[in-house]
Coordinates of C-alpha atoms in Angstrom, one line a residue:
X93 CA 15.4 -26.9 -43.5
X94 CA 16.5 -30.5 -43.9
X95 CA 14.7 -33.9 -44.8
X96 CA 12.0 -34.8 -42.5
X97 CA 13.8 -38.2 -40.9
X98 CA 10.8 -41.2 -40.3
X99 CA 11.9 -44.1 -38.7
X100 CA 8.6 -45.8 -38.2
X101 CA 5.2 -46.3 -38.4
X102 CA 4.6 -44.2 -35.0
X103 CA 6.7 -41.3 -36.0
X104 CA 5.1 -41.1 -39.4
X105 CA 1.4 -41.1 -37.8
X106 CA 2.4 -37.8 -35.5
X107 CA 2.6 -36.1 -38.5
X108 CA -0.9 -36.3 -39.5
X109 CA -2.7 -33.2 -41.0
X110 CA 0.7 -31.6 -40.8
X111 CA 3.2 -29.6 -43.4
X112 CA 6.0 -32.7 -44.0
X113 CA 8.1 -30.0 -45.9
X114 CA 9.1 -28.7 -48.9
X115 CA 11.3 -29.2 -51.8
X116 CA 13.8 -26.9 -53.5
X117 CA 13.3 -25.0 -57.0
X118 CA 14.3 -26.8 -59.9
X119 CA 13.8 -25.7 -63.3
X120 CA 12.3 -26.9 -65.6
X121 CA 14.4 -26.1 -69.2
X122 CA 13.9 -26.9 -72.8
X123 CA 16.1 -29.7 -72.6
X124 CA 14.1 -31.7 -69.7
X125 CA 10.4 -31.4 -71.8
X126 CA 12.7 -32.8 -75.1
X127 CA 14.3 -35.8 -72.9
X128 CA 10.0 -36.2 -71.9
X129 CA 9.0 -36.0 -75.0
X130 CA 11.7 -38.6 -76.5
X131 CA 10.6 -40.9 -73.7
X132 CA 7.0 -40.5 -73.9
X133 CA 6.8 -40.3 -77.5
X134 CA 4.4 -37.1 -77.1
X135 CA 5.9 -34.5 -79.3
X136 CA 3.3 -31.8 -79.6
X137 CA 4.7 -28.6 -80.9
X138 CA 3.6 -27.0 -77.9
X139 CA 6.2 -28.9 -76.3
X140 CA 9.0 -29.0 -78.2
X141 CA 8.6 -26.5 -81.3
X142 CA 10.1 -23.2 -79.9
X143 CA 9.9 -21.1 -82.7
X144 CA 6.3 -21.9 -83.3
X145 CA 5.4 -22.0 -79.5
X146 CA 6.5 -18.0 -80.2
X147 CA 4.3 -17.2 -82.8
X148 CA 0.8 -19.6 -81.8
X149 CA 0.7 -20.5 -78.5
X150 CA -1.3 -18.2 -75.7
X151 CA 2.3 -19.2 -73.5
X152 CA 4.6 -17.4 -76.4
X153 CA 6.8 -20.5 -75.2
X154 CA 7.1 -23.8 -75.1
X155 CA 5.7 -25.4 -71.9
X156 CA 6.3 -28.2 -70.0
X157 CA 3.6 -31.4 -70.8
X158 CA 1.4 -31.7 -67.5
X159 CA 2.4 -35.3 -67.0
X160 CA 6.3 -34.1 -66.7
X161 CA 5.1 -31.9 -64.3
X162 CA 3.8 -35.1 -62.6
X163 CA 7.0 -37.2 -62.9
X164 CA 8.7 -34.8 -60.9
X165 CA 7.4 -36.1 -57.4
X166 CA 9.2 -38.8 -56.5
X167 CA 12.2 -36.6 -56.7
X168 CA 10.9 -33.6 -55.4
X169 CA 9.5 -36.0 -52.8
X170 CA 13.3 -37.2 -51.9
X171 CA 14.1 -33.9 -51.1
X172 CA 11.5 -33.4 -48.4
X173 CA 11.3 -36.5 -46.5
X174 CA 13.4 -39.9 -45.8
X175 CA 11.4 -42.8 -44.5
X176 CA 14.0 -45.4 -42.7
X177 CA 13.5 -49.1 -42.0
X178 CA 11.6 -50.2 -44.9
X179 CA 11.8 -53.1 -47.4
X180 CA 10.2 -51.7 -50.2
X181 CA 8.0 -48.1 -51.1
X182 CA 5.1 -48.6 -53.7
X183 CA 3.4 -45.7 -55.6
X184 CA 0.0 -46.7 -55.0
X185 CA -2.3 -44.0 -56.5
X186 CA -3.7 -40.6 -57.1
X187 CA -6.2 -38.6 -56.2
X188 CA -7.9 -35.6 -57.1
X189 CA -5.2 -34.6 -59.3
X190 CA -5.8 -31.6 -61.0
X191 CA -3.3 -29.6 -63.4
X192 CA -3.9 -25.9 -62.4
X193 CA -1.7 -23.8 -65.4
X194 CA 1.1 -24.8 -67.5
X195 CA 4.6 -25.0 -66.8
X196 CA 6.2 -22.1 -69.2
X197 CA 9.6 -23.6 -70.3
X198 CA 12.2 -21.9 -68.0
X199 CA 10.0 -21.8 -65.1
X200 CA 11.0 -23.0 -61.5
X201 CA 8.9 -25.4 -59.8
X202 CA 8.6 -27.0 -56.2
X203 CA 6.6 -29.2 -54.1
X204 CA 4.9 -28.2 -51.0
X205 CA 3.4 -31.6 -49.1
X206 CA 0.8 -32.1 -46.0
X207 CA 0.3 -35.8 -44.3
X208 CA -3.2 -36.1 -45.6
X209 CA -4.2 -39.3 -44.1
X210 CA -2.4 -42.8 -42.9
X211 CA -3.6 -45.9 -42.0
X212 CA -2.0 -49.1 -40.5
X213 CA -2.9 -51.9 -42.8
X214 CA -1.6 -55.6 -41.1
X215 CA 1.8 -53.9 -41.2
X216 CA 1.7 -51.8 -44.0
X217 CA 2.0 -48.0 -44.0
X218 CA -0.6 -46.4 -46.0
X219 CA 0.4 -43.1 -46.5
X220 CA -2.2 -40.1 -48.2
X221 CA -0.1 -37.2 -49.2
X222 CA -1.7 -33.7 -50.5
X223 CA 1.0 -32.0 -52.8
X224 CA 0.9 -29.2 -54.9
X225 CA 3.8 -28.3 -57.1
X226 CA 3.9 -24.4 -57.0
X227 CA 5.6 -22.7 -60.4
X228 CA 7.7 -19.2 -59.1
X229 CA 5.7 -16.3 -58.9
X230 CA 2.7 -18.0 -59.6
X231 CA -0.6 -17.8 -57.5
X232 CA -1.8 -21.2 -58.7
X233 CA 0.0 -24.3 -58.7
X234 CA 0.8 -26.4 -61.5
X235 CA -0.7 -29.6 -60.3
X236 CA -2.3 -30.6 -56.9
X237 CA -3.4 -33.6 -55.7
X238 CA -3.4 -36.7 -53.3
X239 CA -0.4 -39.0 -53.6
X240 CA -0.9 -42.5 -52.1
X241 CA 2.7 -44.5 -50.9
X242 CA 2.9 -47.8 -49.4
X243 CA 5.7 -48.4 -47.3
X244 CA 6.5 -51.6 -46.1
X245 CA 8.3 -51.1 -42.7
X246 CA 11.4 -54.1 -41.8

């Protein structure tokens, strides 16, 4: 299935309480959580320490910090939907985000999305998206939540 193509206001709102799509695996390797972890400055050992992640953690792995997990939506959100006609797209807010289980290093994750809510505010597209970013073979997602955008349509 391809990108869900919005071109306006109107075609956005006939989505509401509908599935908007959802994104494609991507995994999430060693490599991405030490990149986080260099940018965030949060090296816990559960994180980054892979031989000691073997011997004390509950995972016998590293995992993925909850707030990489996170990061991931705007990009998983590319892959789902393209909004056209817009001057600018603002990340507004979240809501009843709640991480569900780690992310076990090596693990595949996506993003399943529903149009929550949207409101017309003097011109501006308020936009309530429920997510949840699944893990492969797992029951429970990794995060769910409510992701607020604002677009600005031309």
């Amino acid at each position: 299935m391809g990108k869900l193509i919005i071109n306006s206001y109107e075609e956005f709102e006939a989505y509401l309480g509908q599935e908007l799509g959802t994104s494609d695996w991507l995994q999430v390797d060693q490599d991405r959580i030490n990149l986080f972890a260099d940018a965030t400055l949060d090296h816990q050992w559960i994180h980054v320490d892979t031989e000691r992640a073997k011997e004390e953690s509950p995972y016998k792995s590293t995992i993925a910090h909850g707030y990489l997990t996170l990061s991931l939506l705007p990009y998983l959100w590319d892959q789902i939907i393209e909004v056209n006609n817009i001057k600018m797209l603002v990340n507004y807010g979240m809501d009843k985000m709640r991480f569900g289980q780690p992310v076990v290093t090596g693990s595949r994750v996506r993003m399943s999305t529903k149009l929550h809510n949207i409101q017309n505010l003097r011109g501006v597209c308020k936009t309530e998206v429920a997510f949840k970013i699944e893990i492969e073979n797992q029951r429970k997602p990794a995060l769910e939540g409510i992701a607020t955008f604002l677009y600005y349509f031309r």
